[in-house]
mmCIF file of C-alpha atoms in Angstrom:
data_model
loop_
_atom_site.group_PDB
_atom_site.id
_atom_site.type_symbol
_atom_site.label_atom_id
_atom_site.label_comp_id
_atom_site.label_asym_id
_atom_site.label_seq_id
_atom_site.Cartn_x
_atom_site.Cartn_y
_atom_site.Cartn_z
ATOM 1 C CA MET A 720 -39.613 -38.170 -72.526
ATOM 2 C CA PRO A 721 -39.511 -34.396 -71.198
ATOM 3 C CA VAL A 722 -40.932 -33.845 -67.819
ATOM 4 C CA ARG A 723 -43.999 -31.660 -67.656
ATOM 5 C CA PRO A 724 -43.988 -28.476 -65.210
ATOM 6 C CA ARG A 725 -46.778 -29.995 -63.169
ATOM 7 C CA GLN A 726 -44.645 -33.090 -62.371
ATOM 8 C CA VAL A 727 -41.776 -30.810 -61.316
ATOM 9 C CA LEU A 728 -43.906 -28.934 -58.714
ATOM 10 C CA ARG A 729 -45.085 -32.139 -57.254
ATOM 11 C CA ALA A 730 -41.434 -33.444 -57.082
ATOM 12 C CA THR A 731 -40.349 -30.383 -54.993
ATOM 13 C CA ARG A 732 -43.296 -29.667 -52.871
ATOM 14 C CA LEU A 733 -42.684 -30.317 -49.138
ATOM 15 C CA PRO A 734 -45.250 -32.196 -47.037
ATOM 16 C CA ALA A 735 -47.301 -29.941 -44.835
ATOM 17 C CA THR A 736 -46.145 -31.573 -41.572
ATOM 18 C CA PHE A 737 -42.388 -31.222 -42.536
ATOM 19 C CA ALA A 738 -42.966 -27.520 -43.623
ATOM 20 C CA LEU A 739 -44.566 -26.910 -40.047
ATOM 21 C CA LEU A 740 -41.710 -28.524 -38.472
ATOM 22 C CA LEU A 741 -39.064 -26.588 -40.275
ATOM 23 C CA THR A 742 -40.837 -23.424 -39.441
ATOM 24 C CA ALA A 743 -40.942 -24.180 -35.694
ATOM 25 C CA LEU A 744 -37.330 -24.989 -35.755
ATOM 26 C CA THR A 745 -36.598 -21.753 -37.522
ATOM 27 C CA LEU A 746 -38.316 -19.889 -35.047
ATOM 28 C CA ALA A 747 -36.632 -21.531 -32.130
ATOM 29 C CA GLY A 748 -33.360 -20.762 -33.602
ATOM 30 C CA ALA A 749 -34.099 -17.091 -33.682
ATOM 31 C CA GLN A 750 -34.628 -16.902 -29.819
ATOM 32 C CA PRO A 751 -31.647 -15.742 -27.696
ATOM 33 C CA ARG A 752 -29.594 -18.627 -26.304
ATOM 34 C CA PRO A 753 -29.402 -19.323 -22.680
ATOM 35 C CA VAL A 754 -26.297 -18.110 -20.874
ATOM 36 C CA THR A 755 -23.971 -20.997 -19.719
ATOM 37 C CA PRO A 756 -22.815 -20.238 -16.181
ATOM 38 C CA ARG A 757 -19.165 -19.719 -16.023
ATOM 39 C CA GLY A 758 -18.341 -20.072 -12.465
ATOM 40 C CA PRO A 759 -16.038 -17.800 -10.339
ATOM 41 C CA LEU A 760 -13.212 -15.603 -11.770
ATOM 42 C CA ASP A 761 -9.692 -17.143 -11.238
ATOM 43 C CA ALA A 762 -7.405 -15.516 -8.761
ATOM 44 C CA GLN A 763 -5.418 -13.636 -11.386
ATOM 45 C CA GLU A 764 -8.517 -12.072 -12.822
ATOM 46 C CA GLN A 765 -9.782 -11.138 -9.618
ATOM 47 C CA ASN A 766 -6.500 -9.441 -8.774
ATOM 48 C CA ASN A 767 -6.491 -7.445 -12.222
ATOM 49 C CA ILE A 768 -9.922 -6.120 -11.378
ATOM 50 C CA ALA A 769 -9.208 -5.228 -7.865
ATOM 51 C CA VAL A 770 -5.852 -3.311 -8.806
ATOM 52 C CA PHE A 771 -7.639 -1.529 -11.595
ATOM 53 C CA ARG A 772 -10.564 -0.419 -9.298
ATOM 54 C CA LYS A 773 -8.401 0.701 -6.573
ATOM 55 C CA LEU A 774 -5.704 2.605 -8.585
ATOM 56 C CA SER A 775 -7.524 4.051 -11.537
ATOM 57 C CA PRO A 776 -8.680 6.995 -9.522
ATOM 58 C CA SER A 777 -5.076 7.785 -8.661
ATOM 59 C CA VAL A 778 -4.161 7.909 -12.446
ATOM 60 C CA VAL A 779 -4.689 11.202 -14.434
ATOM 61 C CA HIS A 780 -4.610 12.349 -18.104
ATOM 62 C CA ILE A 781 -2.438 15.282 -18.885
ATOM 63 C CA THR A 782 -2.953 17.454 -21.854
ATOM 64 C CA THR A 783 -0.353 20.033 -22.631
ATOM 65 C CA LEU A 784 -1.015 23.316 -24.327
ATOM 66 C CA ALA A 785 1.192 25.499 -26.467
ATOM 67 C CA GLN A 786 0.700 29.100 -27.615
ATOM 68 C CA GLN A 787 -0.219 29.867 -31.177
ATOM 69 C CA ARG A 788 -0.451 33.313 -32.813
ATOM 70 C CA ASP A 789 -2.959 34.011 -35.579
ATOM 71 C CA PHE A 790 -1.194 35.166 -38.677
ATOM 72 C CA PHE A 791 -3.807 37.754 -39.456
ATOM 73 C CA SER A 792 -5.295 38.836 -36.075
ATOM 74 C CA ARG A 793 -1.975 38.345 -34.261
ATOM 75 C CA ASN A 794 -4.017 37.017 -31.303
ATOM 76 C CA VAL A 795 -2.437 34.428 -29.182
ATOM 77 C CA THR A 796 -4.446 31.396 -28.150
ATOM 78 C CA GLU A 797 -3.685 28.139 -26.435
ATOM 79 C CA VAL A 798 -4.093 24.766 -28.358
ATOM 80 C CA PRO A 799 -3.580 21.302 -27.332
ATOM 81 C CA SER A 800 -0.040 20.133 -28.250
ATOM 82 C CA GLY A 801 0.282 16.655 -26.647
ATOM 83 C CA THR A 802 -0.973 14.138 -24.062
ATOM 84 C CA GLY A 803 0.390 11.887 -21.462
ATOM 85 C CA SER A 804 -0.321 10.316 -18.097
ATOM 86 C CA GLY A 805 0.388 11.031 -14.500
ATOM 87 C CA PHE A 806 -0.546 10.009 -11.014
ATOM 88 C CA LEU A 807 -1.445 11.600 -7.724
ATOM 89 C CA TRP A 808 1.470 11.849 -5.351
ATOM 90 C CA ASP A 809 -0.165 13.067 -2.313
ATOM 91 C CA GLU A 810 -3.315 14.758 -0.907
ATOM 92 C CA GLN A 811 -2.150 18.242 -1.630
ATOM 93 C CA GLY A 812 -2.690 17.781 -5.275
ATOM 94 C CA HIS A 813 0.823 16.990 -6.549
ATOM 95 C CA ILE A 814 1.114 15.008 -9.629
ATOM 96 C CA VAL A 815 4.169 13.185 -11.062
ATOM 97 C CA THR A 816 4.705 12.685 -14.687
ATOM 98 C CA ASN A 817 7.627 12.572 -17.110
ATOM 99 C CA PHE A 818 9.506 15.702 -17.966
ATOM 100 C CA HIS A 819 9.064 15.028 -21.708
ATOM 101 C CA VAL A 820 5.323 15.062 -21.373
ATOM 102 C CA ILE A 821 5.319 18.535 -20.374
ATOM 103 C CA ARG A 822 8.531 19.881 -22.200
ATOM 104 C CA GLY A 823 7.878 22.953 -24.189
ATOM 105 C CA ALA A 824 4.310 23.391 -23.008
ATOM 106 C CA SER A 825 2.988 26.855 -22.123
ATOM 107 C CA ALA A 826 0.231 25.313 -19.890
ATOM 108 C CA ALA A 827 -1.296 21.859 -18.953
ATOM 109 C CA LYS A 828 -4.590 20.455 -17.913
ATOM 110 C CA VAL A 829 -5.203 17.522 -15.816
ATOM 111 C CA THR A 830 -8.182 15.342 -16.000
ATOM 112 C CA LEU A 831 -9.142 12.926 -13.216
ATOM 113 C CA SER A 832 -10.832 9.714 -13.631
ATOM 114 C CA ASP A 833 -14.135 11.190 -12.998
ATOM 115 C CA GLN A 834 -13.578 13.628 -16.125
ATOM 116 C CA SER A 835 -13.241 16.639 -14.080
ATOM 117 C CA SER A 836 -10.452 18.895 -15.323
ATOM 118 C CA TYR A 837 -8.077 21.470 -13.542
ATOM 119 C CA ASP A 838 -5.510 23.654 -14.703
ATOM 120 C CA ALA A 839 -2.013 22.476 -13.562
ATOM 121 C CA ALA A 840 0.767 24.577 -12.055
ATOM 122 C CA LEU A 841 4.443 23.540 -12.587
ATOM 123 C CA VAL A 842 6.154 22.735 -9.298
ATOM 124 C CA GLY A 843 9.504 21.366 -10.593
ATOM 125 C CA VAL A 844 11.419 19.427 -13.046
ATOM 126 C CA ASP A 845 14.406 17.008 -13.175
ATOM 127 C CA PRO A 846 15.113 16.594 -16.848
ATOM 128 C CA ASP A 847 18.206 14.302 -16.163
ATOM 129 C CA ARG A 848 15.791 11.695 -14.459
ATOM 130 C CA ASP A 849 12.838 12.614 -16.869
ATOM 131 C CA LEU A 850 10.664 13.572 -14.061
ATOM 132 C CA ALA A 851 8.210 16.558 -13.377
ATOM 133 C CA VAL A 852 5.866 17.542 -10.618
ATOM 134 C CA LEU A 853 2.678 19.492 -11.392
ATOM 135 C CA ARG A 854 -0.001 20.541 -8.948
ATOM 136 C CA ILE A 855 -3.836 20.977 -9.125
ATOM 137 C CA ALA A 856 -6.374 22.616 -6.794
ATOM 138 C CA ALA A 857 -8.917 19.796 -6.544
ATOM 139 C CA PRO A 858 -11.234 18.839 -3.752
ATOM 140 C CA ARG A 859 -9.554 16.457 -1.209
ATOM 141 C CA GLU A 860 -12.050 13.786 -1.628
ATOM 142 C CA LYS A 861 -10.873 13.582 -5.335
ATOM 143 C CA LEU A 862 -7.102 13.196 -4.416
ATOM 144 C CA GLN A 863 -6.334 9.442 -3.780
ATOM 145 C CA PRO A 864 -2.518 9.070 -3.887
ATOM 146 C CA VAL A 865 -0.890 5.985 -5.302
ATOM 147 C CA PRO A 866 0.419 3.664 -2.514
ATOM 148 C CA MET A 867 4.295 3.747 -2.443
ATOM 149 C CA GLY A 868 6.320 0.687 -3.171
ATOM 150 C CA ALA A 869 10.042 -0.144 -3.589
ATOM 151 C CA SER A 870 12.043 -1.044 -6.583
ATOM 152 C CA LYS A 871 15.198 -2.346 -4.789
ATOM 153 C CA ASP A 872 13.820 -5.766 -4.116
ATOM 154 C CA LEU A 873 11.953 -6.460 -7.397
ATOM 155 C CA GLN A 874 12.630 -9.865 -9.034
ATOM 156 C CA VAL A 875 12.450 -10.740 -12.698
ATOM 157 C CA GLY A 876 9.097 -12.503 -13.166
ATOM 158 C CA GLN A 877 6.952 -10.549 -10.973
ATOM 159 C CA THR A 878 3.550 -9.433 -12.263
ATOM 160 C CA VAL A 879 3.303 -5.764 -13.121
ATOM 161 C CA TYR A 880 0.370 -3.487 -14.182
ATOM 162 C CA ALA A 881 0.544 -0.200 -16.132
ATOM 163 C CA ILE A 882 -2.242 2.255 -15.978
ATOM 164 C CA GLY A 883 -2.363 5.242 -18.326
ATOM 165 C CA ASN A 884 -3.949 6.943 -21.308
ATOM 166 C CA PRO A 885 -2.215 5.505 -24.433
ATOM 167 C CA PHE A 886 -3.352 7.203 -27.721
ATOM 168 C CA GLY A 887 -5.591 9.473 -25.570
ATOM 169 C CA LEU A 888 -7.822 6.556 -24.449
ATOM 170 C CA ASP A 889 -8.508 7.140 -20.654
ATOM 171 C CA GLN A 890 -7.835 4.612 -17.975
ATOM 172 C CA THR A 891 -6.235 1.647 -19.813
ATOM 173 C CA LEU A 892 -4.928 -1.257 -17.996
ATOM 174 C CA THR A 893 -2.221 -3.541 -19.264
ATOM 175 C CA ARG A 894 -0.528 -6.401 -17.485
ATOM 176 C CA GLY A 895 2.830 -8.162 -17.754
ATOM 177 C CA ILE A 896 6.052 -8.994 -15.850
ATOM 178 C CA VAL A 897 9.358 -7.658 -14.877
ATOM 179 C CA SER A 898 11.409 -8.993 -17.724
ATOM 180 C CA ALA A 899 14.793 -7.454 -16.693
ATOM 181 C CA LEU A 900 16.284 -5.132 -13.948
ATOM 182 C CA ASN A 901 19.090 -2.591 -13.672
ATOM 183 C CA ARG A 902 18.726 -1.483 -17.227
ATOM 184 C CA GLU A 903 20.308 1.865 -18.354
ATOM 185 C CA ILE A 904 18.214 4.343 -20.559
ATOM 186 C CA GLU A 905 19.018 7.753 -21.792
ATOM 187 C CA SER A 906 17.227 10.945 -20.637
ATOM 188 C CA MET A 907 16.562 13.823 -22.740
ATOM 189 C CA THR A 908 19.650 15.438 -21.571
ATOM 190 C CA GLN A 909 21.708 12.465 -22.476
ATOM 191 C CA ARG A 910 22.314 11.563 -18.706
ATOM 192 C CA THR A 911 22.075 7.965 -18.001
ATOM 193 C CA ILE A 912 19.111 6.733 -15.938
ATOM 194 C CA ARG A 913 20.456 3.571 -13.981
ATOM 195 C CA GLY A 914 18.485 0.745 -12.376
ATOM 196 C CA ALA A 915 15.624 1.145 -15.085
ATOM 197 C CA ILE A 916 12.793 -1.548 -14.918
ATOM 198 C CA GLN A 917 12.188 -3.332 -18.019
ATOM 199 C CA THR A 918 8.736 -4.792 -18.604
ATOM 200 C CA ASP A 919 6.766 -6.444 -21.294
ATOM 201 C CA ALA A 920 3.418 -4.882 -20.007
ATOM 202 C CA ALA A 921 2.201 -2.863 -23.136
ATOM 203 C CA ILE A 922 3.475 0.766 -22.891
ATOM 204 C CA ASN A 923 2.226 2.753 -25.860
ATOM 205 C CA PRO A 924 2.580 6.540 -26.631
ATOM 206 C CA GLY A 925 0.546 8.337 -23.999
ATOM 207 C CA ASN A 926 1.401 5.840 -21.212
ATOM 208 C CA SER A 927 4.465 8.078 -20.368
ATOM 209 C CA GLY A 928 4.270 9.341 -16.961
ATOM 210 C CA GLY A 929 1.795 6.713 -15.758
ATOM 211 C CA PRO A 930 2.436 4.339 -12.786
ATOM 212 C CA LEU A 931 4.099 0.766 -13.145
ATOM 213 C CA LEU A 932 2.406 -1.091 -10.211
ATOM 214 C CA ASP A 933 3.068 -4.432 -8.458
ATOM 215 C CA SER A 934 0.427 -7.028 -7.875
ATOM 216 C CA ALA A 935 -0.273 -5.337 -4.541
ATOM 217 C CA GLY A 936 -1.182 -2.015 -6.292
ATOM 218 C CA ARG A 937 2.087 -0.283 -5.028
ATOM 219 C CA LEU A 938 4.069 2.086 -7.122
ATOM 220 C CA ILE A 939 7.345 0.456 -8.405
ATOM 221 C CA GLY A 940 8.319 2.817 -11.172
ATOM 222 C CA VAL A 941 7.267 5.484 -13.601
ATOM 223 C CA ASN A 942 6.657 4.423 -17.094
ATOM 224 C CA THR A 943 8.864 6.429 -19.446
ATOM 225 C CA SER A 944 9.661 4.987 -22.756
ATOM 226 C CA ILE A 945 9.524 1.849 -25.090
ATOM 227 C CA TYR A 946 12.120 0.389 -27.310
ATOM 228 C CA SER A 947 10.353 0.138 -30.597
ATOM 229 C CA PRO A 948 11.679 0.784 -34.198
ATOM 230 C CA SER A 949 8.135 1.190 -35.346
ATOM 231 C CA GLY A 950 6.885 3.497 -32.351
ATOM 232 C CA GLY A 951 4.376 0.858 -31.194
ATOM 233 C CA SER A 952 4.623 -1.399 -28.157
ATOM 234 C CA ASN A 953 6.846 -4.343 -29.018
ATOM 235 C CA GLY A 954 7.120 -5.968 -25.703
ATOM 236 C CA ILE A 955 10.110 -3.878 -24.208
ATOM 237 C CA GLY A 956 9.172 -0.897 -22.118
ATOM 238 C CA PHE A 957 10.970 0.955 -19.367
ATOM 239 C CA ALA A 958 10.185 2.467 -16.110
ATOM 240 C CA ILE A 959 12.194 4.968 -13.950
ATOM 241 C CA PRO A 960 12.520 2.964 -10.523
ATOM 242 C CA ALA A 961 10.447 3.896 -7.578
ATOM 243 C CA ASP A 962 13.236 4.305 -5.219
ATOM 244 C CA GLU A 963 14.794 7.054 -7.599
ATOM 245 C CA VAL A 964 11.288 8.655 -7.906
ATOM 246 C CA ASN A 965 11.045 8.709 -3.946
ATOM 247 C CA ARG A 966 14.380 10.581 -3.839
ATOM 248 C CA VAL A 967 13.640 12.860 -6.572
ATOM 249 C CA VAL A 968 10.229 13.918 -6.311
ATOM 250 C CA PRO A 969 10.279 15.563 -2.558
ATOM 251 C CA GLN A 970 13.198 17.582 -3.669
ATOM 252 C CA LEU A 971 11.180 18.860 -6.718
ATOM 253 C CA ILE A 972 8.256 19.701 -4.351
ATOM 254 C CA LYS A 973 10.400 21.399 -1.767
ATOM 255 C CA HIS A 974 12.887 23.246 -3.918
ATOM 256 C CA GLY A 975 11.588 23.024 -7.650
ATOM 257 C CA ARG A 976 14.672 21.265 -8.498
ATOM 258 C CA VAL A 977 16.922 18.576 -7.359
ATOM 259 C CA ILE A 978 19.954 19.836 -5.267
ATOM 260 C CA ARG A 979 22.767 17.535 -6.250
ATOM 261 C CA PRO A 980 25.871 16.978 -4.380
ATOM 262 C CA ALA A 981 28.842 18.176 -6.708
ATOM 263 C CA LEU A 982 32.619 18.774 -6.695
ATOM 264 C CA GLY A 983 32.463 22.040 -8.638
ATOM 265 C CA LEU A 984 34.344 21.047 -11.728
ATOM 266 C CA THR A 985 34.214 21.236 -15.506
ATOM 267 C CA ALA A 986 35.097 18.248 -17.344
ATOM 268 C CA GLY A 987 36.695 17.763 -20.772
ATOM 269 C CA THR A 988 35.429 15.786 -23.580
ATOM 270 C CA ASP A 989 36.181 12.153 -24.258
ATOM 271 C CA GLN A 990 37.857 13.212 -27.510
ATOM 272 C CA LEU A 991 40.252 15.485 -25.530
ATOM 273 C CA ARG A 992 40.916 12.655 -23.377
ATOM 274 C CA GLN A 993 41.907 10.334 -26.210
ATOM 275 C CA VAL A 994 44.035 13.081 -27.996
ATOM 276 C CA LEU A 995 45.871 13.525 -24.801
ATOM 277 C CA ARG A 996 46.397 9.801 -24.355
ATOM 278 C CA LEU A 997 44.965 10.010 -20.848
ATOM 279 C CA PRO A 998 43.523 7.012 -18.872
ATOM 280 C CA LYS A 999 39.781 6.616 -18.518
ATOM 281 C CA GLY A 1000 38.242 9.075 -16.229
ATOM 282 C CA VAL A 1001 37.214 12.685 -15.711
ATOM 283 C CA VAL A 1002 39.633 15.177 -17.184
ATOM 284 C CA LEU A 1003 39.538 18.443 -15.305
ATOM 285 C CA ILE A 1004 39.595 21.564 -17.345
ATOM 286 C CA GLY A 1005 38.057 23.943 -14.958
ATOM 287 C CA LEU A 1006 37.315 24.326 -11.154
ATOM 288 C CA ARG A 1007 34.610 26.493 -9.566
ATOM 289 C CA PRO A 1008 36.135 28.728 -6.805
ATOM 290 C CA GLY A 1009 35.149 27.349 -3.318
ATOM 291 C CA GLY A 1010 34.034 24.035 -4.739
ATOM 292 C CA GLY A 1011 35.003 20.719 -3.272
ATOM 293 C CA ALA A 1012 37.460 19.970 -5.976
ATOM 294 C CA GLN A 1013 39.450 23.263 -5.742
ATOM 295 C CA ARG A 1014 39.552 23.021 -1.819
ATOM 296 C CA ALA A 1015 40.957 19.556 -2.154
ATOM 297 C CA GLY A 1016 43.803 20.893 -4.268
ATOM 298 C CA LEU A 1017 42.940 19.368 -7.517
ATOM 299 C CA GLN A 1018 44.454 20.837 -10.654
ATOM 300 C CA PRO A 1019 42.958 21.311 -14.155
ATOM 301 C CA PHE A 1020 44.489 20.930 -17.428
ATOM 302 C CA MET A 1021 45.391 24.353 -18.949
ATOM 303 C CA ARG A 1022 47.227 26.153 -21.667
ATOM 304 C CA GLY A 1023 50.422 27.804 -20.788
ATOM 305 C CA ARG A 1024 51.750 31.109 -22.131
ATOM 306 C CA ASP A 1025 53.405 29.293 -24.971
ATOM 307 C CA GLY A 1026 49.995 27.843 -25.901
ATOM 308 C CA ARG A 1027 51.074 24.171 -24.983
ATOM 309 C CA ILE A 1028 48.756 22.264 -22.734
ATOM 310 C CA VAL A 1029 49.907 21.964 -19.087
ATOM 311 C CA GLY A 1030 49.029 18.557 -17.647
ATOM 312 C CA GLY A 1031 46.403 18.390 -14.829
ATOM 313 C CA ASP A 1032 44.337 15.829 -12.928
ATOM 314 C CA VAL A 1033 42.132 12.920 -14.041
ATOM 315 C CA ILE A 1034 39.689 11.579 -11.567
ATOM 316 C CA THR A 1035 39.630 7.844 -12.111
ATOM 317 C CA ALA A 1036 37.548 6.471 -9.161
ATOM 318 C CA VAL A 1037 35.259 7.517 -6.305
ATOM 319 C CA ASN A 1038 35.654 5.542 -3.055
ATOM 320 C CA GLY A 1039 37.467 2.892 -4.937
ATOM 321 C CA LYS A 1040 34.754 2.596 -7.664
ATOM 322 C CA PRO A 1041 36.216 3.401 -11.107
ATOM 323 C CA VAL A 1042 34.504 6.195 -13.106
ATOM 324 C CA GLY A 1043 35.013 6.358 -16.837
ATOM 325 C CA ASP A 1044 33.368 9.677 -17.651
ATOM 326 C CA LEU A 1045 31.488 12.487 -16.184
ATOM 327 C CA ASP A 1046 28.213 10.831 -16.425
ATOM 328 C CA GLU A 1047 29.432 7.911 -14.077
ATOM 329 C CA LEU A 1048 31.027 10.444 -11.672
ATOM 330 C CA LEU A 1049 27.708 12.231 -11.221
ATOM 331 C CA ASN A 1050 25.943 9.018 -10.836
ATOM 332 C CA GLU A 1051 28.338 8.095 -7.956
ATOM 333 C CA LEU A 1052 27.900 11.570 -6.323
ATOM 334 C CA GLU A 1053 24.127 11.438 -6.556
ATOM 335 C CA GLU A 1054 23.985 8.651 -4.228
ATOM 336 C CA ARG A 1055 25.413 10.839 -1.462
ATOM 337 C CA GLN A 1056 24.476 14.027 0.466
ATOM 338 C CA VAL A 1057 25.775 17.693 0.244
ATOM 339 C CA GLY A 1058 28.528 17.785 2.967
ATOM 340 C CA ASP A 1059 29.674 14.155 2.606
ATOM 341 C CA LYS A 1060 33.273 13.426 1.938
ATOM 342 C CA VAL A 1061 34.580 11.198 -0.676
ATOM 343 C CA THR A 1062 37.999 9.803 -1.451
ATOM 344 C CA LEU A 1063 38.996 10.446 -5.235
ATOM 345 C CA SER A 1064 41.569 8.568 -7.029
ATOM 346 C CA VAL A 1065 43.444 11.117 -9.133
ATOM 347 C CA TRP A 1066 45.813 10.479 -11.911
ATOM 348 C CA ASN A 1067 48.478 13.088 -12.952
ATOM 349 C CA GLY A 1068 51.557 12.383 -15.085
ATOM 350 C CA GLY A 1069 51.598 8.609 -14.784
ATOM 351 C CA LYS A 1070 51.113 8.565 -10.911
ATOM 352 C CA THR A 1071 47.927 8.130 -8.920
ATOM 353 C CA ARG A 1072 47.147 9.650 -5.397
ATOM 354 C CA GLN A 1073 44.268 9.474 -3.068
ATOM 355 C CA VAL A 1074 42.563 12.785 -2.392
ATOM 356 C CA GLN A 1075 39.682 13.497 0.166
ATOM 357 C CA ALA A 1076 37.078 16.066 -0.941
ATOM 358 C CA GLN A 1077 33.894 17.392 0.483
ATOM 359 C CA LEU A 1078 30.690 17.598 -1.605
ATOM 360 C CA THR A 1079 28.959 21.003 -2.032
ATOM 361 C CA SER A 1080 25.639 21.939 -3.828
ATOM 362 C CA ASP A 1081 25.530 22.206 -7.450
#
């Protein structure tokens, strides 16, 4: 027998008391839930917060500018060309960043953590170490230098922090560990930067030039690059060690460049060394008059009047430490001062002799 509509309504109608109860429960669920107390932050969280609060005022955002000429009016204007990070070095307004951050720029602006901006003047650069120093004229009370640390006693596994401006986002903190030490990375001049710190703290485009800090908030490195086929942070970042930064930056502030100890020589290519079947080392093809190598009596390879190559010297070691090419020789010399004397192992015609040479400025 078919069911009549009146019977259907009676079957689905809710009792009045049940409907009121359902309404009350619905209204109760629409109210904000009480917050569950979480208790104190753990020690790691507290340190994260403390480091960021203390050091973020020391980190700056750098915007580089490039000149652009209007095609029709021929007027020249400056337009943003890139961004990066940096940090306050001292109370005189000196700012440290990477050379590649400001490379090719016609001008730069520095934005502090309080969003005040200042025109930056270029003080000095060291492309071989990918470091640069700028200076701003900001009020003293806004200049809070990053505390200086050391990199020589770092250990794999230590906690590190990176503060910077990845993708133009101001004041970003990432945390990780020292994942390896004594790495070698290549600067924009193809010189090897030795002793680089490897970290898994996220270092993205825009972090370059920012500080790498230890858990005490001290500078232990300058973030400079990532290893990433995709260009994003894949867990391997590199920083220039603080000991190297502390050696280079004062020279950039004082001289505008790094005054390196040198021997005053010109080296041949590795291809030339292989063609001539010479041992690994620095093949001399030129000497600067008055330089340490010339005064020590070293002889370069040269061509005779008949066009044939006349044999010369190959530097194979410095103070007993082998050097396989010019880059390794320069790295050894940079650990010394102008005026120091070094003992060179010099190969010539199958025989090796020891020569003492005094280092001059480059």
